[in-house]
DNA sequence: GCTACTTCAGTGATAAAGTCACATTCAACT
DNA sequence: AGTTGAATGTGACTTTATCACTGAAGTAGC
């Protein structure tokens, strides 16, 4: 059943009222929650699954900005909801997701009535800003080979990763060729095993954490 | 006198109460409002002047994330205030700034009492997220020479810019040598005139806006 | 003035990353 | 088995980053 921790702090009446106005929705993997240029219809509270948020530059290149998982709030939607501006990014469901869509009116009411809800929203915003700041630093200053290794460690530690080089390039915000070459080099060093659409991490060692 | 547009939406009593609890502060150019690792003392409403927010990577390189000017709200502080985490970035006053520092309690009260205040905060957050998303795209995909030319156009259109190559490198998140070389090339093409700590834009043309 | 010192700027050599163009390989489906 | 389209490999070249310097311009003290 659709359940989001930010609703826990609400009084019973307010929660009931909110759940009445909210729509529970499920999305299959691959579905696009919203895309750039669209306008916001309501605030999605992610209850289950995984959604990646990515943007595409003028050049046509894309980069994954962050992911939303269960108990997350689509902070991006708040801004669009409040200011009426269009989304600048795109949200793609990765693992079939479930979300509660809170309409504008109910959101306003929650912000007005519940300090706990406000806190949850603010925390969520803070985390997102932090994520994006870290991403800026990462993209601006860190080396691609290290970033790739780190990504592989995080995602491939417990089994093969099913992903194409092109998709991996979008994860890191680089070009497919760069990913292919770096992966080939890792394979030469026996740190990964490559096959079509699949990467097995075999010998990547956790590097010493940056001091 | 210290005045911030977000206070306009408040009732007279609430505004009076807030102004009583807030502290008006002035900061000379060069002063550091907060730096990475520090904890947040209150929410600064920027009333006058200009403050740049930048972060420094593990490599020691820095990049300017965004600027706050009059009527801005230091969104970064909200997250730190609400979650108790430390700042990840640094804020440096560029033009002597004036700010109203709103303590935590008064902030909570404003969020509770004023829909207008809430809207202002949410808009501010939305804008910041947008800024950062655009910055990610810029850093990840755009060419340095174009970014430099754009920066020079924006900042140097109405007179010489007093800035060192090192500072300009931080603006763009690159290395000083890169800026020096690109500037030299622009000088060769008679588009700028260079001297120590100063750049005069002479012949840069507004490029056709990206379609 | 002149000298010592510091900050700022210029530059060659080299490595990493991005771009362009195309070849090859693999898997799925007639 | 052959065709097709997506995924991957790679060479050549450009742009950007890094390292290691050199030189030039301002500043303070004598």
Short mmCIF file of C-alpha atoms (C1' of nucleotides) in Angstrom, two decimals:
data_model
loop_
_atom_site.label_atom_id
_atom_site.label_comp_id
_atom_site.label_asym_id
_atom_site.label_seq_id
_atom_site.Cartn_x
_atom_site.Cartn_y
_atom_site.Cartn_z
CA UNK A 1 0.00 0.00 0.00
CA UNK A 2 1.16 3.53 -0.87
CA UNK A 3 2.97 4.93 2.11
CA UNK A 4 5.40 7.78 2.44
CA UNK A 5 7.21 8.67 5.62
CA UNK A 6 6.55 12.37 5.27
CA UNK A 7 2.87 11.59 5.87
CA UNK A 8 3.68 9.96 9.20
CA UNK A 9 4.09 13.29 10.89
CA UNK A 10 0.59 14.37 9.94
CA UNK A 11 -2.43 14.33 12.19
CA UNK A 12 -4.91 11.57 11.34
CA UNK A 13 -7.42 13.97 9.89
CA UNK A 14 -4.88 15.78 7.75
CA UNK A 15 -3.43 12.51 6.50
CA UNK A 16 -6.83 11.17 5.64
CA UNK A 17 -7.75 14.35 3.85
CA UNK A 18 -4.46 14.33 1.93
CA UNK A 19 -4.80 10.72 0.88
CA UNK A 20 -8.25 11.47 -0.43
CA UNK A 21 -6.99 14.22 -2.67
CA UNK A 22 -3.83 12.43 -3.71
CA UNK A 23 -3.72 9.96 -6.54
CA UNK A 24 -1.69 6.79 -6.19
CA UNK A 25 -0.04 5.97 -9.47
CA UNK A 26 2.19 3.21 -10.72
CA UNK A 27 4.66 3.54 -13.55
CA UNK A 28 6.38 0.76 -15.48
CA UNK A 29 10.13 0.84 -16.01
CA UNK A 30 11.00 3.05 -18.95
CA UNK A 31 8.06 5.37 -18.50
CA UNK A 32 8.80 9.05 -18.58
CA UNK A 33 7.40 10.79 -15.51
CA UNK A 34 7.93 14.23 -16.98
CA UNK A 35 10.18 15.72 -19.59
CA UNK A 36 11.80 19.07 -20.24
CA UNK A 37 9.36 21.77 -21.27
CA UNK A 38 6.38 20.16 -19.59
CA UNK A 39 4.44 21.79 -16.80
CA UNK A 40 3.96 20.34 -13.39
CA UNK A 41 0.68 18.74 -12.44
CA UNK A 42 1.36 17.90 -8.83
CA UNK A 43 4.00 16.92 -6.37
CA UNK A 44 5.09 13.28 -6.67
CA UNK A 45 5.97 11.51 -3.44
CA UNK A 46 7.94 8.46 -4.48
CA UNK A 47 6.72 5.44 -2.59
CA UNK A 48 8.56 2.65 -4.34
CA UNK A 49 10.89 1.94 -7.22
CA UNK A 50 13.53 4.14 -8.70
CA UNK A 51 13.43 7.20 -10.93
CA UNK A 52 16.40 8.91 -12.52
CA UNK A 53 16.39 12.60 -13.27
CA UNK A 54 18.53 13.70 -16.17
CA UNK A 55 18.93 16.70 -18.38
CA UNK A 56 19.99 17.16 -21.96
CA UNK A 57 22.23 20.00 -23.00
CA UNK A 58 21.96 22.11 -26.12
CA UNK A 59 24.62 19.86 -27.61
CA UNK A 60 22.27 16.91 -27.28
CA UNK A 61 24.34 15.28 -24.57
CA UNK A 62 22.63 14.13 -21.41
CA UNK A 63 23.71 13.67 -17.84
CA UNK A 64 22.02 12.01 -14.90
CA UNK A 65 21.55 14.56 -12.13
CA UNK A 66 20.26 12.37 -9.32
CA UNK A 67 17.88 9.57 -8.50
CA UNK A 68 14.72 9.35 -6.46
CA UNK A 69 13.86 6.25 -4.52
CA UNK A 70 11.28 5.31 -2.00
CA UNK A 71 10.40 8.01 0.53
CA UNK A 72 11.87 10.68 -1.72
CA UNK A 73 10.07 13.79 -2.80
CA UNK A 74 10.37 15.25 -6.25
CA UNK A 75 11.80 18.57 -5.21
CA UNK A 76 12.12 19.64 -8.80
CA UNK A 77 8.35 19.56 -9.08
CA UNK A 78 7.86 21.92 -6.17
CA UNK A 79 9.69 24.71 -7.93
CA UNK A 80 7.72 24.14 -11.11
CA UNK A 81 4.50 23.91 -9.14
CA UNK A 82 5.08 27.15 -7.25
CA UNK A 83 6.46 29.30 -10.04
CA UNK A 84 4.60 27.79 -12.96
CA UNK A 85 7.81 27.37 -14.93
CA UNK A 86 8.37 24.30 -17.07
CA UNK A 87 10.60 21.42 -16.09
CA UNK A 88 14.15 21.74 -17.32
CA UNK A 89 14.97 18.08 -16.78
CA UNK A 90 13.45 14.72 -17.50
CA UNK A 91 12.48 11.94 -15.10
CA UNK A 92 12.66 8.34 -16.28
CA UNK A 93 11.42 5.37 -14.29
CA UNK A 94 14.09 2.71 -13.90
CA UNK A 95 12.45 0.19 -11.63
CA UNK A 96 8.70 0.20 -11.84
CA UNK A 97 7.75 3.01 -9.50
CA UNK A 98 4.81 3.90 -7.34
CA UNK A 99 4.08 7.47 -6.41
CA UNK A 100 1.49 9.55 -4.68
CA UNK A 101 0.63 12.63 -6.66
CA UNK A 102 -0.28 15.51 -4.40
CA UNK A 103 -2.20 18.26 -6.18
CA UNK A 104 -1.25 21.88 -5.69
CA UNK A 105 -4.06 22.66 -3.30
CA UNK A 106 -3.29 19.78 -0.99
CA UNK A 107 0.39 20.70 -1.03
CA UNK A 108 -0.40 24.27 -0.02
CA UNK A 109 -2.62 23.02 2.73
CA UNK A 110 0.03 20.65 4.05
CA UNK A 111 2.64 23.39 4.03
CA UNK A 112 0.21 25.56 5.94
CA UNK A 113 -0.89 22.98 8.48
CA UNK A 114 2.04 20.74 9.24
CA UNK A 115 5.43 21.72 10.59
CA UNK A 116 6.60 18.15 10.07
CA UNK A 117 5.67 18.27 6.41
CA UNK A 118 7.50 21.57 6.01
CA UNK A 119 10.58 20.10 7.63
CA UNK A 120 10.49 17.12 5.32
CA UNK A 121 10.25 19.35 2.27
CA UNK A 122 13.09 21.55 3.44
CA UNK A 123 15.30 18.59 4.19
CA UNK A 124 14.59 17.16 0.82
CA UNK A 125 15.51 20.44 -0.82
CA UNK A 126 18.68 20.66 1.17
CA UNK A 127 19.74 17.17 0.14
CA UNK A 128 19.06 17.92 -3.50
CA UNK A 129 21.12 21.11 -3.44
CA UNK A 130 23.91 19.17 -1.83
CA UNK A 131 23.71 16.44 -4.46
CA UNK A 132 23.89 18.95 -7.25
CA UNK A 133 26.78 20.82 -5.68
CA UNK A 134 28.71 17.60 -5.36
CA UNK A 135 27.90 16.76 -8.94
CA UNK A 136 29.23 20.11 -10.14
CA UNK A 137 32.46 19.47 -8.30
CA UNK A 138 32.68 15.97 -9.65
CA UNK A 139 32.09 16.97 -13.24
CA UNK A 140 34.35 20.00 -13.06
CA UNK A 141 37.36 18.52 -11.31
CA UNK A 142 37.48 14.76 -10.99
CA UNK A 143 39.08 12.45 -13.49
CA UNK A 144 36.86 10.34 -15.64
CA UNK A 145 38.69 7.08 -14.97
CA UNK A 146 38.26 7.49 -11.22
CA UNK A 147 34.62 8.44 -11.58
CA UNK A 148 33.98 5.42 -13.75
CA UNK A 149 35.70 3.07 -11.31
CA UNK A 150 33.71 4.55 -8.46
CA UNK A 151 30.47 4.13 -10.33
CA UNK A 152 31.28 0.52 -11.14
CA UNK A 153 32.15 -0.19 -7.54
CA UNK A 154 28.93 1.35 -6.29
CA UNK A 155 26.72 -0.39 -8.81
CA UNK A 156 28.55 -3.57 -9.67
CA UNK A 157 29.76 -4.86 -6.34
CA UNK A 158 27.06 -7.49 -5.98
CA UNK A 159 26.67 -8.80 -9.48
CA UNK A 160 26.91 -7.88 -13.13
CA UNK A 161 25.55 -4.53 -14.26
CA UNK A 162 23.28 -4.56 -17.27
CA UNK A 163 24.05 -1.31 -19.00
CA UNK A 164 25.32 -0.13 -22.37
CA UNK A 165 28.32 2.11 -22.78
CA UNK A 166 26.02 4.82 -24.07
CA UNK A 167 23.88 4.72 -20.93
CA UNK A 168 26.96 4.70 -18.77
CA UNK A 169 28.20 7.75 -20.62
CA UNK A 170 24.98 9.55 -19.68
CA UNK A 171 25.47 8.53 -16.06
CA UNK A 172 28.84 10.25 -16.06
CA UNK A 173 28.06 13.04 -18.49
CA UNK A 174 30.67 12.10 -21.03
CA UNK A 175 30.89 10.56 -24.50
CA UNK A 176 30.30 6.92 -25.30
CA UNK A 177 33.75 6.53 -26.86
CA UNK A 178 35.41 7.72 -23.67
CA UNK A 179 33.53 5.11 -21.64
CA UNK A 180 34.34 2.38 -24.14
CA UNK A 181 38.04 3.15 -24.05
CA UNK A 182 38.25 3.40 -20.28
CA UNK A 183 36.33 0.15 -19.89
CA UNK A 184 38.63 -1.57 -22.39
CA UNK A 185 41.59 -0.42 -20.35
CA UNK A 186 40.01 -1.81 -17.17
CA UNK A 187 39.40 -5.08 -18.95
CA UNK A 188 43.05 -5.22 -19.98
CA UNK A 189 43.90 -4.86 -16.32
CA UNK A 190 41.50 -7.68 -15.46
CA UNK A 191 39.31 -5.46 -13.36
CA UNK A 192 36.13 -5.96 -15.35
CA UNK A 193 34.74 -8.44 -17.84
CA UNK A 194 32.83 -6.93 -20.74
CA UNK A 195 30.10 -8.28 -22.91
CA UNK A 196 27.33 -6.72 -24.90
CA UNK A 197 25.18 -4.63 -22.58
CA UNK A 198 26.77 -6.06 -19.48
CA UNK A 199 29.70 -5.31 -17.22
CA UNK A 200 31.01 -7.66 -14.56
CA UNK A 201 33.23 -6.15 -11.94
CA UNK A 202 35.88 -8.71 -11.08
CA UNK A 203 38.89 -7.07 -9.53
CA UNK A 204 38.19 -3.46 -8.70
CA UNK A 205 39.54 -2.51 -5.34
CA UNK A 206 38.02 0.12 -3.15
CA UNK A 207 40.51 2.92 -3.53
CA UNK A 208 41.67 4.68 -0.37
CA UNK A 209 39.04 7.28 0.45
CA UNK A 210 40.05 10.80 -0.53
CA UNK A 211 41.48 12.57 2.53
CA UNK B 1 17.30 50.84 5.68
CA UNK B 2 17.27 47.04 5.64
CA UNK B 3 14.40 45.93 3.47
CA UNK B 4 13.70 42.66 1.79
CA UNK B 5 10.79 42.05 -0.53
CA UNK B 6 9.88 38.74 1.06
CA UNK B 7 8.87 40.68 4.16
CA UNK B 8 6.41 42.75 2.17
CA UNK B 9 3.90 39.94 2.10
CA UNK B 10 3.79 39.75 5.90
CA UNK B 11 1.15 41.25 8.12
CA UNK B 12 2.30 44.33 10.00
CA UNK B 13 2.49 42.52 13.31
CA UNK B 14 4.42 39.58 11.91
CA UNK B 15 6.84 41.84 10.10
CA UNK B 16 7.40 43.92 13.20
CA UNK B 17 7.99 40.82 15.27
CA UNK B 18 10.40 39.41 12.71
CA UNK B 19 12.39 42.59 12.42
CA UNK B 20 12.73 42.62 16.20
CA UNK B 21 14.26 39.17 16.23
CA UNK B 22 16.36 39.64 13.12
CA UNK B 23 19.76 41.21 13.18
CA UNK B 24 20.76 43.64 10.42
CA UNK B 25 24.39 43.10 9.55
CA UNK B 26 26.80 44.71 7.13
CA UNK B 27 29.81 42.98 5.65
CA UNK B 28 32.78 44.56 3.88
CA UNK B 29 33.95 43.24 0.52
CA UNK B 30 36.21 40.25 0.99
CA UNK B 31 34.54 39.07 4.17
CA UNK B 32 33.63 35.44 4.35
CA UNK B 33 29.98 34.99 5.28
CA UNK B 34 30.43 31.30 5.96
CA UNK B 35 32.84 28.62 4.89
CA UNK B 36 32.73 24.89 4.34
CA UNK B 37 32.43 22.88 7.53
CA UNK B 38 30.80 25.67 9.51
CA UNK B 39 27.35 25.40 10.96
CA UNK B 40 24.50 27.68 10.19
CA UNK B 41 23.47 30.38 12.64
CA UNK B 42 20.48 31.79 10.88
CA UNK B 43 18.94 32.52 7.54
CA UNK B 44 20.51 35.47 5.75
CA UNK B 45 18.20 37.62 3.65
CA UNK B 46 20.45 39.61 1.37
CA UNK B 47 19.35 43.21 1.31
CA UNK B 48 22.17 44.84 -0.60
CA UNK B 49 25.51 44.10 -2.22
CA UNK B 50 26.74 40.92 -3.79
CA UNK B 51 27.88 37.60 -2.39
CA UNK B 52 29.39 34.76 -4.37
CA UNK B 53 29.00 31.16 -3.31
CA UNK B 54 31.77 28.82 -4.31
CA UNK B 55 33.00 25.41 -3.38
CA UNK B 56 36.41 23.80 -3.36
CA UNK B 57 36.96 20.26 -4.52
CA UNK B 58 39.20 17.65 -2.96
CA UNK B 59 41.77 18.58 -5.61
CA UNK B 60 41.92 22.08 -4.18
CA UNK B 61 40.23 23.62 -7.19
CA UNK B 62 37.30 25.95 -6.69
CA UNK B 63 34.30 26.90 -8.73
CA UNK B 64 31.73 29.65 -8.30
CA UNK B 65 28.29 28.08 -7.98
CA UNK B 66 26.08 31.17 -8.01
CA UNK B 67 25.70 34.66 -6.66
CA UNK B 68 23.29 36.28 -4.26
CA UNK B 69 22.24 39.87 -4.71
CA UNK B 70 19.68 42.10 -3.13
CA UNK B 71 16.35 40.49 -2.34
CA UNK B 72 17.93 37.04 -2.50
CA UNK B 73 17.65 34.44 0.18
CA UNK B 74 20.51 32.19 1.14
CA UNK B 75 18.80 28.93 0.32
CA UNK B 76 21.90 27.00 1.19
CA UNK B 77 21.49 28.12 4.78
CA UNK B 78 17.96 26.79 5.03
CA UNK B 79 19.11 23.24 4.44
CA UNK B 80 21.89 23.57 6.98
CA UNK B 81 19.54 25.23 9.43
CA UNK B 82 16.90 22.51 9.15
CA UNK B 83 19.13 19.45 9.09
CA UNK B 84 21.98 20.70 11.25
CA UNK B 85 24.54 19.67 8.65
CA UNK B 86 27.55 21.83 7.95
CA UNK B 87 27.92 24.07 4.93
CA UNK B 88 29.63 22.43 1.99
CA UNK B 89 30.38 25.68 0.22
CA UNK B 90 31.79 29.06 1.03
CA UNK B 91 30.20 32.51 0.69
CA UNK B 92 32.42 35.48 -0.04
CA UNK B 93 31.21 39.08 -0.06
CA UNK B 94 32.12 40.83 -3.31
CA UNK B 95 30.46 44.19 -2.95
CA UNK B 96 29.94 45.27 0.63
CA UNK B 97 26.74 43.51 1.58
CA UNK B 98 23.91 44.08 3.96
CA UNK B 99 21.84 41.22 5.25
CA UNK B 100 19.09 40.47 7.72
CA UNK B 101 19.89 37.43 9.77
CA UNK B 102 16.73 35.56 10.70
CA UNK B 103 17.21 33.18 13.60
CA UNK B 104 15.85 29.65 13.45
CA UNK B 105 12.85 30.34 15.64
CA UNK B 106 11.71 33.34 13.66
CA UNK B 107 12.14 31.35 10.44
CA UNK B 108 9.97 28.54 11.74
CA UNK B 109 7.36 31.02 12.80
CA UNK B 110 7.35 32.73 9.42
CA UNK B 111 7.02 29.39 7.65
CA UNK B 112 4.12 28.57 9.92
CA UNK B 113 2.31 31.87 9.68
CA UNK B 114 2.82 33.26 6.22
CA UNK B 115 1.88 31.66 2.93
CA UNK B 116 3.64 34.51 1.13
CA UNK B 117 6.86 33.80 2.98
CA UNK B 118 6.58 30.11 2.13
CA UNK B 119 6.06 30.93 -1.50
CA UNK B 120 9.12 33.17 -1.50
CA UNK B 121 11.25 30.44 0.02
CA UNK B 122 10.02 27.84 -2.43
CA UNK B 123 10.62 30.12 -5.41
CA UNK B 124 14.08 30.83 -4.18
CA UNK B 125 14.80 27.13 -3.85
CA UNK B 126 13.46 26.48 -7.30
CA UNK B 127 15.65 29.12 -8.82
CA UNK B 128 18.72 27.75 -7.08
CA UNK B 129 18.08 24.22 -8.26
CA UNK B 130 17.68 25.57 -11.75
CA UNK B 131 20.92 27.52 -11.52
CA UNK B 132 22.80 24.47 -10.39
CA UNK B 133 21.30 22.26 -13.05
CA UNK B 134 22.31 24.74 -15.70
CA UNK B 135 25.78 24.91 -14.21
CA UNK B 136 26.13 21.13 -14.37
CA UNK B 137 25.19 21.19 -18.02
CA UNK B 138 27.56 24.06 -18.70
CA UNK B 139 30.50 22.43 -16.98
CA UNK B 140 29.83 19.00 -18.43
CA UNK B 141 29.18 19.88 -22.04
CA UNK B 142 30.04 23.38 -23.13
CA UNK B 143 33.38 24.44 -24.53
CA UNK B 144 35.62 26.55 -22.42
CA UNK B 145 36.30 29.18 -25.07
CA UNK B 146 32.58 29.82 -25.52
CA UNK B 147 31.98 29.94 -21.79
CA UNK B 148 34.80 32.42 -21.36
CA UNK B 149 33.53 34.65 -24.15
CA UNK B 150 30.07 34.55 -22.67
CA UNK B 151 31.36 35.45 -19.24
CA UNK B 152 33.33 38.36 -20.65
CA UNK B 153 30.33 39.63 -22.54
CA UNK B 154 28.13 39.46 -19.48
CA UNK B 155 30.60 41.13 -17.17
CA UNK B 156 32.71 43.30 -19.41
CA UNK B 157 30.21 44.94 -21.71
CA UNK B 158 30.16 48.29 -19.89
CA UNK B 159 33.77 48.77 -18.92
CA UNK B 160 36.97 46.96 -18.03
CA UNK B 161 36.76 43.99 -15.67
CA UNK B 162 39.20 44.00 -12.76
CA UNK B 163 39.97 40.33 -12.29
CA UNK B 164 43.00 38.07 -12.34
CA UNK B 165 43.26 35.00 -14.52
CA UNK B 166 43.21 32.87 -11.39
CA UNK B 167 39.93 34.37 -10.22
CA UNK B 168 38.46 33.99 -13.67
CA UNK B 169 39.51 30.34 -13.63
CA UNK B 170 37.49 29.87 -10.43
CA UNK B 171 34.49 31.53 -12.06
CA UNK B 172 34.60 28.95 -14.81
CA UNK B 173 35.89 26.01 -12.80
CA UNK B 174 39.04 25.50 -14.82
CA UNK B 175 42.79 26.03 -14.48
CA UNK B 176 44.53 29.36 -14.59
CA UNK B 177 46.73 28.35 -17.53
CA UNK B 178 43.68 27.52 -19.61
CA UNK B 179 42.21 30.96 -18.99
CA UNK B 180 45.53 32.64 -19.79
CA UNK B 181 45.85 30.83 -23.08
CA UNK B 182 42.30 31.45 -24.17
CA UNK B 183 42.56 35.12 -23.25
CA UNK B 184 45.82 35.43 -25.19
CA UNK B 185 44.09 33.98 -28.20
CA UNK B 186 41.24 36.48 -27.84
CA UNK B 187 43.79 39.27 -27.59
CA UNK B 188 45.44 38.08 -30.79
CA UNK B 189 42.07 38.36 -32.42
CA UNK B 190 41.67 41.91 -31.06
CA UNK B 191 38.66 40.97 -29.02
CA UNK B 192 40.09 41.92 -25.63
CA UNK B 193 42.92 44.04 -24.30
CA UNK B 194 44.85 42.50 -21.38
CA UNK B 195 46.81 44.00 -18.58
CA UNK B 196 47.70 42.94 -15.07
CA UNK B 197 44.51 42.20 -13.19
CA UNK B 198 42.33 43.80 -15.84
CA UNK B 199 40.52 42.78 -18.99
CA UNK B 200 38.95 45.19 -21.46
CA UNK B 201 36.43 43.76 -23.84
CA UNK B 202 36.88 45.52 -27.15
CA UNK B 203 35.48 43.50 -29.98
CA UNK B 204 33.47 40.56 -28.70
CA UNK B 205 30.26 40.13 -30.58
CA UNK B 206 27.16 38.69 -29.09
CA UNK B 207 27.06 35.27 -30.67
CA UNK B 208 23.78 34.04 -32.11
CA UNK B 209 21.76 32.61 -29.22
CA UNK B 210 21.81 28.81 -29.14
CA UNK B 211 18.68 27.56 -30.84
"C1'" DG C 1 66.34 55.96 -6.90
"C1'" DC C 2 67.55 50.54 -6.35
"C1'" DT C 3 66.71 45.84 -4.48
"C1'" DA C 4 64.15 42.02 -2.61
"C1'" DC C 5 59.91 39.96 -2.69
"C1'" DT C 6 55.44 38.64 -4.13
"C1'" DT C 7 51.85 38.10 -7.22
"C1'" DC C 8 50.42 37.65 -11.84
"C1'" DA C 9 50.93 36.07 -16.47
"C1'" DG C 10 53.05 33.35 -20.44
"C1'" DT C 11 54.52 29.03 -22.40
"C1'" DG C 12 56.40 24.30 -23.74
"C1'" DA C 13 55.72 19.46 -23.01
"C1'" DT C 14 52.75 15.95 -22.00
"C1'" DA C 15 48.49 13.52 -20.53
"C1'" DA C 16 43.52 13.16 -20.30
"C1'" DA C 17 39.15 13.81 -22.40
"C1'" DG C 18 36.08 15.01 -26.19
"C1'" DT C 19 34.93 14.75 -31.24
"C1'" DC C 20 34.45 12.78 -35.75
"C1'" DA C 21 34.38 9.13 -38.82
"C1'" DC C 22 34.15 4.69 -39.68
"C1'" DA C 23 34.86 -0.50 -38.95
"C1'" DT C 24 33.42 -4.48 -36.53
"C1'" DT C 25 30.63 -7.52 -33.74
"C1'" DC C 26 26.68 -9.28 -31.73
"C1'" DA C 27 21.85 -10.61 -31.12
"C1'" DA C 28 17.37 -10.89 -32.80
"C1'" DC C 29 14.19 -11.74 -36.36
"C1'" DT C 30 12.60 -12.95 -40.65
"C1'" DA D 1 21.30 -18.66 -42.97
"C1'" DG D 2 21.07 -13.93 -44.04
"C1'" DT D 3 19.62 -9.26 -42.90
"C1'" DT D 4 19.22 -5.62 -39.87
"C1'" DG D 5 20.00 -2.48 -36.16
"C1'" DA D 6 22.15 -1.63 -31.98
"C1'" DA D 7 26.40 -1.86 -29.47
"C1'" DT D 8 31.15 -1.65 -29.36
"C1'" DG D 9 36.08 -0.79 -31.04
"C1'" DT D 10 39.48 2.31 -32.79
"C1'" DG D 11 42.36 5.78 -35.38
"C1'" DA D 12 43.16 10.63 -36.00
"C1'" DC D 13 42.70 14.90 -34.29
"C1'" DT D 14 41.19 18.83 -31.16
"C1'" DT D 15 40.44 20.71 -26.75
"C1'" DT D 16 41.35 20.88 -21.98
"C1'" DA D 17 44.15 19.78 -17.86
"C1'" DT D 18 48.52 19.33 -15.57
"C1'" DC D 19 53.33 20.16 -14.54
"C1'" DA D 20 57.21 22.77 -14.48
"C1'" DC D 21 59.07 26.41 -15.37
"C1'" DT D 22 60.24 31.64 -16.97
"C1'" DG D 23 59.48 36.31 -17.09
"C1'" DA D 24 57.00 40.73 -15.92
"C1'" DA D 25 54.66 43.95 -12.98
"C1'" DG D 26 53.64 45.79 -8.72
"C1'" DT D 27 55.13 46.73 -3.60
"C1'" DA D 28 57.82 47.59 0.40
"C1'" DG D 29 62.03 48.65 2.46
"C1'" DC D 30 66.32 50.73 2.17
#
